[in-house]
Coordinates of C-alpha atoms and ligand atoms in Angstrom, one line a residue:
M1 CA 0.0 0.0 0.0
S2 CA 1.4 3.5 -1.0
G3 CA 4.9 2.4 -0.5
M4 CA 4.8 3.4 3.3
F5 CA 3.3 0.3 4.8
D6 CA 2.1 -3.2 3.9
V7 CA -1.0 -4.9 5.0
H8 CA -1.0 -8.7 6.0
Q9 CA -4.2 -10.7 6.3
L10 CA -4.5 -13.3 9.0
P11 CA -7.6 -15.4 8.9
A12 CA -9.0 -16.1 12.2
W13 CA -12.0 -18.3 13.5
R14 CA -14.7 -19.2 10.6
D15 CA -14.7 -16.0 8.7
N16 CA -12.7 -13.2 10.5
F17 CA -9.9 -11.2 9.2
I18 CA -7.1 -10.1 11.4
W19 CA -5.4 -7.1 9.6
L20 CA -1.7 -6.3 10.4
I21 CA -0.3 -3.0 9.2
V22 CA 3.5 -2.8 9.1
C23 CA 5.4 0.4 8.6
R24 CA 8.1 -0.3 6.1
E25 CA 10.4 2.4 7.6
T26 CA 10.4 1.1 11.2
G27 CA 9.2 -2.5 11.1
Q28 CA 6.4 -1.6 13.5
G29 CA 3.1 -3.3 13.4
A30 CA -0.5 -2.4 14.1
V31 CA -3.3 -5.0 14.4
V32 CA -6.8 -3.9 13.5
D33 CA -9.4 -5.9 15.5
G34 CA -9.3 -9.8 15.7
P35 CA -11.0 -12.5 17.8
E36 CA -7.8 -13.7 19.3
A37 CA -4.1 -13.1 19.4
G38 CA -2.6 -16.6 18.5
P39 CA -2.2 -16.2 14.6
L40 CA -1.0 -12.7 15.0
L41 CA 1.7 -13.4 17.6
S42 CA 3.0 -16.3 15.5
Y43 CA 3.0 -14.3 12.3
C44 CA 5.0 -11.3 14.1
D45 CA 7.4 -13.9 15.4
A46 CA 8.0 -15.5 12.2
H47 CA 8.6 -12.3 10.2
G48 CA 10.3 -10.1 12.8
I49 CA 7.5 -7.8 13.2
K50 CA 7.4 -5.6 16.3
L51 CA 3.8 -5.3 17.4
T52 CA 3.2 -1.8 19.0
T53 CA -0.2 -0.7 18.3
V54 CA -3.9 -2.0 18.4
L55 CA -6.6 -0.3 16.4
N56 CA -10.2 -1.3 17.4
T57 CA -13.1 -0.2 15.4
H58 CA -16.1 -1.2 17.6
T59 CA -16.6 -3.4 20.8
H60 CA -18.1 -6.6 19.2
H61 CA -16.4 -9.6 21.0
D62 CA -14.7 -11.0 17.6
H63 CA -13.0 -7.6 17.3
I64 CA -11.8 -6.9 20.8
G65 CA -11.2 -10.7 21.4
V66 CA -7.6 -9.9 20.4
N67 CA -7.2 -7.3 23.3
K68 CA -8.5 -9.7 25.7
D69 CA -6.2 -12.4 24.6
L70 CA -2.9 -10.1 24.6
A71 CA -4.1 -9.2 28.1
K72 CA -4.2 -12.6 29.3
R73 CA -0.7 -13.3 28.0
G74 CA 0.5 -10.2 29.8
L75 CA 1.2 -8.6 26.4
L76 CA -1.5 -5.7 26.3
E77 CA 0.3 -3.3 28.7
G78 CA 2.9 -1.3 26.9
L79 CA 0.8 -1.4 23.6
T80 CA -0.7 1.7 22.2
V81 CA -4.4 0.9 21.9
Y82 CA -6.6 3.2 19.8
G83 CA -10.5 2.7 20.0
P84 CA -13.9 4.2 20.1
A85 CA -14.0 7.2 22.4
L86 CA -17.5 6.0 23.2
D87 CA -16.4 2.9 24.6
V88 CA -13.4 3.5 26.9
E89 CA -14.8 1.2 29.7
R90 CA -15.4 -1.5 27.2
V91 CA -12.1 -1.8 25.1
P92 CA -9.4 -3.8 27.1
G93 CA -6.3 -1.7 27.3
L94 CA -7.8 1.5 25.3
N95 CA -5.3 4.3 26.2
R96 CA -6.0 6.4 23.1
P97 CA -9.8 7.1 22.7
V98 CA -10.4 8.6 19.5
S99 CA -13.4 9.8 17.2
E100 CA -14.4 11.7 14.3
G101 CA -11.3 13.9 12.8
D102 CA -8.8 12.5 15.3
S103 CA -5.3 11.2 14.2
V104 CA -3.7 7.8 15.0
E105 CA 0.1 7.4 14.5
F106 CA 2.5 4.6 14.8
G107 CA 6.0 4.0 13.3
A108 CA 6.3 6.6 10.7
L109 CA 2.7 6.4 9.8
K110 CA -0.3 8.7 10.2
G111 CA -3.9 7.8 9.9
H112 CA -7.3 9.4 10.4
V113 CA -10.4 8.6 12.3
W114 CA -13.9 8.6 10.8
L115 CA -17.0 8.1 13.0
T116 CA -19.0 5.4 11.1
E117 CA -22.0 4.5 13.0
G118 CA -25.0 2.3 12.0
H119 CA -23.7 -1.2 12.7
L120 CA -23.0 0.0 16.4
D121 CA -22.9 3.2 18.1
G122 CA -19.4 4.5 18.5
H123 CA -17.9 2.3 15.4
I124 CA -15.0 4.0 13.8
S125 CA -13.0 3.5 10.8
Y126 CA -9.4 4.1 10.0
L127 CA -8.0 5.8 6.9
L128 CA -4.4 5.5 6.1
D129 CA -3.5 7.0 2.7
D130 CA -5.2 4.6 0.2
A131 CA -6.4 1.9 2.7
L132 CA -9.7 1.8 4.7
F133 CA -10.0 -0.2 7.8
C134 CA -13.8 -0.2 8.3
G135 CA -14.5 -3.0 10.7
D136 CA -18.1 -4.1 10.2
A137 CA -19.3 -1.0 8.6
L138 CA -19.0 -2.1 4.9
F139 CA -18.2 -5.5 3.6
A140 CA -17.4 -6.8 0.1
G141 CA -20.8 -6.8 -1.7
G142 CA -22.7 -5.8 1.7
C143 CA -22.7 -4.0 4.9
G144 CA -23.2 -4.8 8.6
Y145 CA -26.2 -5.6 10.5
L146 CA -27.9 -2.3 12.1
F147 CA -27.4 -3.3 15.6
D148 CA -27.8 0.2 16.9
G149 CA -28.8 1.9 13.5
P150 CA -30.9 3.7 12.8
P151 CA -30.7 3.0 8.9
A152 CA -30.1 6.7 8.0
K153 CA -27.0 6.7 10.1
Q154 CA -25.6 3.7 8.3
H155 CA -26.6 5.1 4.9
A156 CA -24.7 8.3 5.8
T157 CA -21.8 6.1 6.7
L158 CA -21.9 4.4 3.4
A159 CA -22.5 7.4 1.4
R160 CA -19.4 8.9 2.9
F161 CA -17.2 5.9 2.1
A162 CA -18.4 6.3 -1.5
T163 CA -16.6 9.6 -1.8
L164 CA -13.3 7.9 -1.4
P165 CA -11.1 7.6 -4.4
P166 CA -12.3 4.5 -6.4
E167 CA -8.8 2.9 -5.8
T168 CA -9.1 3.0 -2.2
A169 CA -8.4 -0.6 -0.7
V170 CA -11.2 -1.7 1.6
F171 CA -10.0 -3.8 4.6
C172 CA -13.3 -5.1 6.1
A173 CA -13.3 -7.6 9.1
H174 CA -15.3 -10.7 7.5
E175 CA -15.3 -13.1 4.5
Y176 CA -19.0 -12.6 3.8
T177 CA -18.7 -11.8 0.1
Q178 CA -20.3 -14.9 -1.5
D179 CA -23.4 -14.4 0.6
N180 CA -23.5 -10.8 0.1
L181 CA -23.3 -11.1 -3.7
R182 CA -26.0 -13.9 -3.7
F183 CA -28.4 -11.1 -2.3
A184 CA -26.9 -8.4 -4.7
W185 CA -27.8 -10.8 -7.6
A186 CA -31.4 -11.2 -6.3
V187 CA -32.1 -7.5 -6.3
E188 CA -29.9 -6.4 -9.4
P189 CA -29.9 -9.2 -11.8
D190 CA -29.2 -6.8 -14.8
N191 CA -25.7 -5.5 -13.5
T192 CA -23.2 -6.9 -15.7
E193 CA -20.2 -6.0 -13.4
L194 CA -22.0 -7.8 -10.5
A195 CA -22.2 -10.9 -12.8
A196 CA -18.6 -10.6 -13.7
R197 CA -17.7 -10.2 -9.7
I198 CA -19.8 -13.2 -8.9
G199 CA -17.8 -15.4 -11.5
D200 CA -14.6 -14.2 -9.9
V201 CA -15.8 -14.7 -6.3
W202 CA -17.1 -18.1 -6.7
K203 CA -13.9 -19.1 -8.4
Q204 CA -11.7 -17.7 -5.8
R205 CA -13.8 -19.4 -3.0
A206 CA -13.5 -22.7 -4.7
L207 CA -10.0 -22.4 -4.4
G208 CA -10.2 -21.5 -0.8
R209 CA -9.0 -17.8 -1.4
A210 CA -10.1 -14.7 0.4
T211 CA -12.1 -12.2 -1.6
V212 CA -11.0 -9.2 0.6
P213 CA -9.5 -6.6 0.4
T214 CA -12.0 -5.1 -2.1
T215 CA -12.0 -1.5 -3.5
I216 CA -14.4 1.5 -3.3
G217 CA -14.7 1.5 -7.0
L218 CA -15.8 -2.3 -7.1
E219 CA -18.2 -1.6 -4.3
L220 CA -19.8 1.3 -6.1
A221 CA -20.3 -0.9 -9.2
T222 CA -21.7 -3.9 -7.3
N223 CA -22.8 -3.4 -3.7
P224 CA -26.6 -2.9 -3.6
F225 CA -26.2 -1.1 -0.3
I226 CA -24.5 2.0 -1.9
R227 CA -26.3 1.5 -5.2
T228 CA -29.5 3.3 -4.1
D229 CA -29.7 4.9 -7.6
S230 CA -30.2 1.5 -9.3
G231 CA -33.7 1.3 -10.9
S232 CA -33.6 -2.5 -10.2
I233 CA -32.8 -2.3 -6.5
Q234 CA -35.4 0.3 -6.2
L235 CA -38.0 -2.0 -8.0
A236 CA -37.0 -5.0 -6.0
T237 CA -37.4 -3.0 -2.8
S238 CA -40.6 -1.2 -3.8
T239 CA -38.9 2.2 -3.3
V240 CA -39.0 3.8 -6.7
G241 CA -38.0 7.4 -6.5
A242 CA -37.8 7.2 -2.7
H243 CA -35.0 9.1 -0.9
P244 CA -31.7 7.3 -0.9
A245 CA -31.8 6.4 2.9
E246 CA -35.1 5.0 2.5
I247 CA -34.0 2.8 -0.3
F248 CA -31.0 1.7 1.6
A249 CA -33.3 0.9 4.8
A250 CA -35.7 -1.2 2.5
T251 CA -32.6 -2.9 1.0
R252 CA -31.3 -3.7 4.4
R253 CA -34.6 -5.1 5.6
L254 CA -35.1 -7.4 2.6
K255 CA -31.6 -9.0 3.2
D256 CA -32.4 -9.3 6.7
A257 CA -35.5 -11.4 5.8
K258 CA -33.0 -13.8 4.1
A259 CA -35.6 -15.1 1.6
Y260 CA -32.7 -15.2 -1.1
R261 CA -30.9 -17.8 1.0
A262 CA -33.6 -20.3 0.2
L263 CA -32.7 -20.6 -3.4
S264 CA -29.9 -22.9 -4.6
D265 CA -27.2 -21.3 -6.8
E266 CA -29.0 -23.1 -9.8
E267 CA -32.3 -21.5 -8.9
A268 CA -31.0 -18.0 -8.2
G269 CA -29.5 -18.0 -11.7
I270 CA -25.9 -18.1 -10.5
V271 CA -24.8 -21.4 -12.1
A272 CA -25.8 -19.9 -15.3
L273 CA -23.4 -17.0 -14.8
L274 CA -20.6 -19.4 -13.8
E275 CA -21.1 -21.4 -16.9
R276 CA -20.7 -18.2 -19.3
Ligands
ZN1 ZN1 -19.7 -6.0 14.6

């Protein structure tokens, strides 16, 4: 990324990603969220990376589990822990509470904090040059559940992500792409870029490969939650001509109803796409 740092992907649990950002100049590492510390510590050991920093996006257990695990091993003390200012009591080791407009620093790197609520109150994202670490706010082809909401807040979060340069790399916290795209296809079956993405993602998953990071440009072209101007999505959600926040809310409700999951790949028209 940008010549200043590398981002390493460490899969954990069933579908979580632990992201490890390493400053090229100093070799210092910052971990973004994670359910546990084991894979992170082995990776740092094997590659001579000095972990100095934790960046938490929100308080769900599979994101602050890494803090708890590091604490249990006596390794959290001494680390710089950035996290949501709203959750000082709930993020283990949090010693740098941050929110909208604040900066984070480690090694020779500097990033910025956006308040990106909707999934959870206090949820923040980190922007480092051309890389976005967005926790559960935005996923490849989807977005997080609205635990705190309201939908308008999550819509504003996604609309703001959409203003980033299209080449911005998106490091979200889960491998949910296949399920997300199955829903996307159910509401926008005339999107040719989506069809191409489905072909690619099904191929990658069959090989056991991750489909994250994604980019803002790819999300703008294929993610139904930021495509509120799509006529097909408006039709599918009975919101033709409605306010974008309402279209988003209806799209989220429709996905939450999970009817698309009842269809096989064949019935959903996905098999036909793969055979193209
Ligand atoms: Zn979450």
